[in-house]
Short mmCIF file of C-alpha atoms in Angstrom, two decimals:
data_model
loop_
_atom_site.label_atom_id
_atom_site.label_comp_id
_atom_site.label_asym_id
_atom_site.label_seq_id
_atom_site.Cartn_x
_atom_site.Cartn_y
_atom_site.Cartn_z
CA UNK A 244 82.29 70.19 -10.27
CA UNK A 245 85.73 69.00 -11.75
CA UNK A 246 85.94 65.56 -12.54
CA UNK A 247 89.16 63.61 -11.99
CA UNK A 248 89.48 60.62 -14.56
CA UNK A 249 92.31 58.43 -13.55
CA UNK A 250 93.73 55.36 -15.69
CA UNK A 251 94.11 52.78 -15.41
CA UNK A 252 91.56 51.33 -12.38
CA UNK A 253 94.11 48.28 -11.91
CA UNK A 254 97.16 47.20 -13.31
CA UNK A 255 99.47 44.47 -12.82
CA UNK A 256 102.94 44.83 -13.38
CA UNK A 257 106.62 42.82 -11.89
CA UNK A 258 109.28 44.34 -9.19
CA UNK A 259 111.24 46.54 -11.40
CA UNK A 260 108.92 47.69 -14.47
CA UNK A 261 107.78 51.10 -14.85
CA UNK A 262 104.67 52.21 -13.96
CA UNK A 263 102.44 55.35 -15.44
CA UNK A 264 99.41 56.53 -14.16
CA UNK A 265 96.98 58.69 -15.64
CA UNK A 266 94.66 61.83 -14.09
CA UNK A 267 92.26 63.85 -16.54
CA UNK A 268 90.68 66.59 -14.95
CA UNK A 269 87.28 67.84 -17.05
CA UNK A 270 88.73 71.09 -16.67
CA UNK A 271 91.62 73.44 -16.61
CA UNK A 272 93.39 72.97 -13.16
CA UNK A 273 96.95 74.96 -13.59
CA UNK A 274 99.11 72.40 -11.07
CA UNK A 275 96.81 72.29 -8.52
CA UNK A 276 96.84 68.18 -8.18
CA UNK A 277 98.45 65.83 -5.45
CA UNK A 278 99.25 61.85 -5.79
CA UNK A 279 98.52 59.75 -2.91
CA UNK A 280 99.46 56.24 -1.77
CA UNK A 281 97.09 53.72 -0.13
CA UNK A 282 97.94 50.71 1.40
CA UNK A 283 95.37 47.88 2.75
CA UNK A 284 93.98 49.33 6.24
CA UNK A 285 96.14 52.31 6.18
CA UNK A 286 95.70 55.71 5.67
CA UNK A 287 96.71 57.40 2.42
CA UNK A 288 99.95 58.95 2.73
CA UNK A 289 101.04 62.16 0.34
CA UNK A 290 103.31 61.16 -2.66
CA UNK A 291 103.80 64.00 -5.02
CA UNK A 292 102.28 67.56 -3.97
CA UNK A 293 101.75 70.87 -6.74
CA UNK A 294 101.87 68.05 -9.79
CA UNK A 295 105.39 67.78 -9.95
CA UNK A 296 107.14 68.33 -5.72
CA UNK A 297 108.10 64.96 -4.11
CA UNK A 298 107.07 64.92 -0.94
CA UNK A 299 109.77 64.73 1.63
CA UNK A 300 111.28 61.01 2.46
CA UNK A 301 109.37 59.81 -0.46
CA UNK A 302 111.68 57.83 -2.93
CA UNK A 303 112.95 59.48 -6.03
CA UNK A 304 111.83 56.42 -8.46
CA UNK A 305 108.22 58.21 -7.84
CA UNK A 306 107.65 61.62 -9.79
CA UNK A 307 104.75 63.54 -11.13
CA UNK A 308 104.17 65.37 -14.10
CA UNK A 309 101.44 67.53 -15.73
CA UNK A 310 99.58 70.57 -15.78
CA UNK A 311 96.51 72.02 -16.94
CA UNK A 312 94.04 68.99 -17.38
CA UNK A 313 96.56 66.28 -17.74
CA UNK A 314 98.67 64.69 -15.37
CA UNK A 315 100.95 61.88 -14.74
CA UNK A 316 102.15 59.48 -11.70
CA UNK A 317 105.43 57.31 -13.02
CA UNK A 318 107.31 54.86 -10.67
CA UNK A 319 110.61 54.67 -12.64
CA UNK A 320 111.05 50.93 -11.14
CA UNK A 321 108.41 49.13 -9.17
CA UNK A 322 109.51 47.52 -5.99
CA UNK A 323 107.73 45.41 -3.32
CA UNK A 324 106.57 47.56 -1.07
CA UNK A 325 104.65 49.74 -4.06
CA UNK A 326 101.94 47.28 -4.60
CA UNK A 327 99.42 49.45 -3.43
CA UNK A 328 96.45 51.93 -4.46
CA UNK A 329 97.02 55.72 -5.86
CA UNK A 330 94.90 58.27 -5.85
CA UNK A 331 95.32 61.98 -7.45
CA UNK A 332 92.80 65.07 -6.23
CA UNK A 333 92.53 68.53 -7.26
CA UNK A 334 92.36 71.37 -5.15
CA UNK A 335 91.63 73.61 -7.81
CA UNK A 336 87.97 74.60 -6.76
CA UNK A 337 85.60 73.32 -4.83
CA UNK A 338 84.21 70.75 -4.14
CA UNK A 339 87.82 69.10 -3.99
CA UNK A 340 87.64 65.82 -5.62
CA UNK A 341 89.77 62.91 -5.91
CA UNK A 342 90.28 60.44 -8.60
CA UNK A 343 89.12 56.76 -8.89
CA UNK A 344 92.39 55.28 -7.96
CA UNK A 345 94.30 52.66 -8.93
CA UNK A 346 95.56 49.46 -7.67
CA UNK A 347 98.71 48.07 -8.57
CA UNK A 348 99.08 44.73 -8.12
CA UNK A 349 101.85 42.08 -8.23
CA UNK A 350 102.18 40.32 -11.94
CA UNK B 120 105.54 64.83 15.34
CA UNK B 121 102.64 65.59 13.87
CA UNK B 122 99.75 63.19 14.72
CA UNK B 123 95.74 63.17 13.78
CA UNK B 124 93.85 61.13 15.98
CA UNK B 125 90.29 60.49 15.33
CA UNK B 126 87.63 58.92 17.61
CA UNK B 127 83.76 58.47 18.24
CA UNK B 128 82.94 55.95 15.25
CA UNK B 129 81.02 53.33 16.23
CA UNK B 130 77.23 51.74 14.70
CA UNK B 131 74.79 54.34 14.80
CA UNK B 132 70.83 53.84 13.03
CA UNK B 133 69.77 55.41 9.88
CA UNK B 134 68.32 58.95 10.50
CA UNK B 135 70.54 59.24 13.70
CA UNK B 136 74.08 61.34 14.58
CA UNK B 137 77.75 61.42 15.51
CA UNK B 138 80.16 63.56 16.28
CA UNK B 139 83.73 62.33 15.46
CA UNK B 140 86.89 64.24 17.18
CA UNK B 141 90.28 64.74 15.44
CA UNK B 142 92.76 64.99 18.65
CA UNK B 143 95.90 67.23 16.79
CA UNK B 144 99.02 67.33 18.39
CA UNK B 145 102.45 67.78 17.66
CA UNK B 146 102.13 71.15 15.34
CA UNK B 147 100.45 74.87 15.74
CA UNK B 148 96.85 73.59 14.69
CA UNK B 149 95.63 76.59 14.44
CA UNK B 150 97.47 77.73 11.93
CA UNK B 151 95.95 75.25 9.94
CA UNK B 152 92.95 74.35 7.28
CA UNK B 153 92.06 71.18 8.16
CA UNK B 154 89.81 68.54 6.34
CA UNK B 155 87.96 65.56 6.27
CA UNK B 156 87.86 62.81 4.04
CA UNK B 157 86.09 59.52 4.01
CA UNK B 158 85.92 55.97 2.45
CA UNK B 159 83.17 53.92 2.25
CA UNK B 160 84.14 49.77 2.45
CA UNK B 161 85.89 49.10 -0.58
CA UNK B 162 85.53 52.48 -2.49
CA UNK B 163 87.65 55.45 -3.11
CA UNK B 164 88.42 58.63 -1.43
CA UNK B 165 85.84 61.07 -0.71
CA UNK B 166 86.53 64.38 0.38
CA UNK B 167 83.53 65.64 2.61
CA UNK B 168 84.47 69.32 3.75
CA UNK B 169 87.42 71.82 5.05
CA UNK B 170 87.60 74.32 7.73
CA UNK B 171 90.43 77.01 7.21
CA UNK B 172 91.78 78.65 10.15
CA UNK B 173 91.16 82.00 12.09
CA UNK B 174 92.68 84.20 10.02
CA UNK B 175 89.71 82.90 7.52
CA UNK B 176 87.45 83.21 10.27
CA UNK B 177 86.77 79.47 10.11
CA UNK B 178 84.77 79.76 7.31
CA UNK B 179 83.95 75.92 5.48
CA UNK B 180 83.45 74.45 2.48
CA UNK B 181 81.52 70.87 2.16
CA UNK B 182 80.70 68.32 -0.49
CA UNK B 183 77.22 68.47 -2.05
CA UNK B 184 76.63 64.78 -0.89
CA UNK B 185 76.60 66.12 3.17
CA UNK B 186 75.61 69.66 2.89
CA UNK B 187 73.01 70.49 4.96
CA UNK B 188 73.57 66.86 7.93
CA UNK B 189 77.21 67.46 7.78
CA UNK B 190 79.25 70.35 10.30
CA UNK B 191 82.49 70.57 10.80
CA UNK B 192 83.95 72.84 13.91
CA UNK B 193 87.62 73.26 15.58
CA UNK B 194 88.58 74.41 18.88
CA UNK B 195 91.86 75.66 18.86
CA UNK B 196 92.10 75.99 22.47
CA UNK B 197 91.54 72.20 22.36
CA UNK B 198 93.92 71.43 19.00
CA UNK B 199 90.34 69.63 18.26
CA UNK B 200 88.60 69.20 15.19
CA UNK B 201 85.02 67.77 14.84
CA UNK B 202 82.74 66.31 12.22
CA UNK B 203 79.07 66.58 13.58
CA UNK B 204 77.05 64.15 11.47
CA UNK B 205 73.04 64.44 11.31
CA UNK B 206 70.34 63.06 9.67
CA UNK B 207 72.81 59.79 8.66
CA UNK B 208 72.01 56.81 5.76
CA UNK B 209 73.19 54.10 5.18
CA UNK B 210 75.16 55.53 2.52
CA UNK B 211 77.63 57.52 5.06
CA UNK B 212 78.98 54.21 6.09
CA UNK B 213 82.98 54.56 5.83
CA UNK B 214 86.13 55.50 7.43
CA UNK B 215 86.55 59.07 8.04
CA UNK B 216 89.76 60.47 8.27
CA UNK B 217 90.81 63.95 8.99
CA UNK B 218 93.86 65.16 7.73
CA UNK B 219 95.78 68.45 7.76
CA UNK B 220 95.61 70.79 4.77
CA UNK B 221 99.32 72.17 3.97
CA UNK B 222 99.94 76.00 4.57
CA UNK B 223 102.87 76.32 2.39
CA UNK B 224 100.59 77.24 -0.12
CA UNK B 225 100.11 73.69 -2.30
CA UNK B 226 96.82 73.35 -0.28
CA UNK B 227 97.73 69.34 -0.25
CA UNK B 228 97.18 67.03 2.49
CA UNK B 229 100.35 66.42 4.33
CA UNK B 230 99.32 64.20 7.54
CA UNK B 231 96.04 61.99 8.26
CA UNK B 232 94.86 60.18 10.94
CA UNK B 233 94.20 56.71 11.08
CA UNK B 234 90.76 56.81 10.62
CA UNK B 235 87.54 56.06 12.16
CA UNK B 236 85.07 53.78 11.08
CA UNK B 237 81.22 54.59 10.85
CA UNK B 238 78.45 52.64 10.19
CA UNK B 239 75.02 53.40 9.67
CA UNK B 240 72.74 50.45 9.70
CA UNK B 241 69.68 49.42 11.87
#
């Protein structure tokens, strides 16, 4: 099975600093990796499909980067309404697995 | 609009089963892989299984951790999907979502539901 590291598990950070997260896959997957967004009670929503495509309506300050067995979330400048929890998954091979996610919080 | 709408959680005893339902609407589901995903109380995402469409003659793919208790089925005539959970522990306890798997060839998940919740306790 790949395993998808993701760092940090938490972070705090203020409205307007940037924000990278990290995905580590334990084994080759080309650019076969989404991002997601949690919030509280919600359901995740799709950020960043194929490593690097923003999904549609999403805001450009979110992008994603990577390929191979390293990968990269970056939100260029926090605001409110990101305090949340982000999760990447392959879909390389099976069994699909997501990463630990990671919850940004307010500083 | 696409919407997932899932239903038949509820409290249910160790060793016992569920189905869960996935009402689709709002797209050509069966055109679509669909999958389902779970997340126990305070934990991460889980993906649990995937059933491709017709053209893959429904064929599935499941997690090692409900292999064997877990079955997932579609009707298309329905735009249904279904989880049919057997043999449950304690350690199934979560939300279960089902979500659609993108056919534009990223293979991402591009719409959930809102989840269900499940919990297996006696």
């Amino acid at each position: 099975d790949i395993q998808m590291t993701q760092s940090p598990s938490s972070l705090s950070a203020s409205v307007g600093d940037r924000v990278t997260i990290t995905c580590r896959a334990s084994q080759g997957i080309r650019n076969d990796l989404d991002w997601y967004q949690q919030k509280p009670g919600k359901a995740p929503k799709r950020l960043i499909y194929a490593a690097s495509s923003l999904q549609s309506g999403v805001p450009s300050r979110f992008s994603g980067s990577g390929s191979g067995t390293e990968f990269t979330l970056t939100i260029s400048s926090l605001q409110p309404e990101d305090f949340a929890t982000y999760y990447c998954r392959q879909h390389n091979s099976y069994p699909l697995t997501f990463g630990g996610g990671t919850k940004v919080e307010i500083k | 609009e696409v919407q997932l709408v899932e239903s038949g959680g509820g409290l249910v005893q160790p060793g016992g089963s569920l189905r869960l339902s996935c009402a689709a609407s709002g797209f050509t589901f069966s055109d679509h892989y669909m999958d389902w995903v779970r997340q126990a109380p305070g934990k991460g995402l889980e993906w649990i299984g995937r059933t491709r469409n017709k053209a893959r003659s429904y064929t599935t793919e499941y997690a090692a951790s409900v292999k064997g208790r877990f079955t997932i089925s579609r009707d298309d005539s329905k735009n249904s999907l279904y989880l049919q959970m057997n043999s449950l522990k304690t350690e199934d306890t979560a939300v279960y979502y089902c979500a659609r798997v993108d056919h534009s060839g990223c293979f991402s998940l591009d719409y959930w539901g809102q989840g269900t919740l499940v919990t297996v306790s006696s």
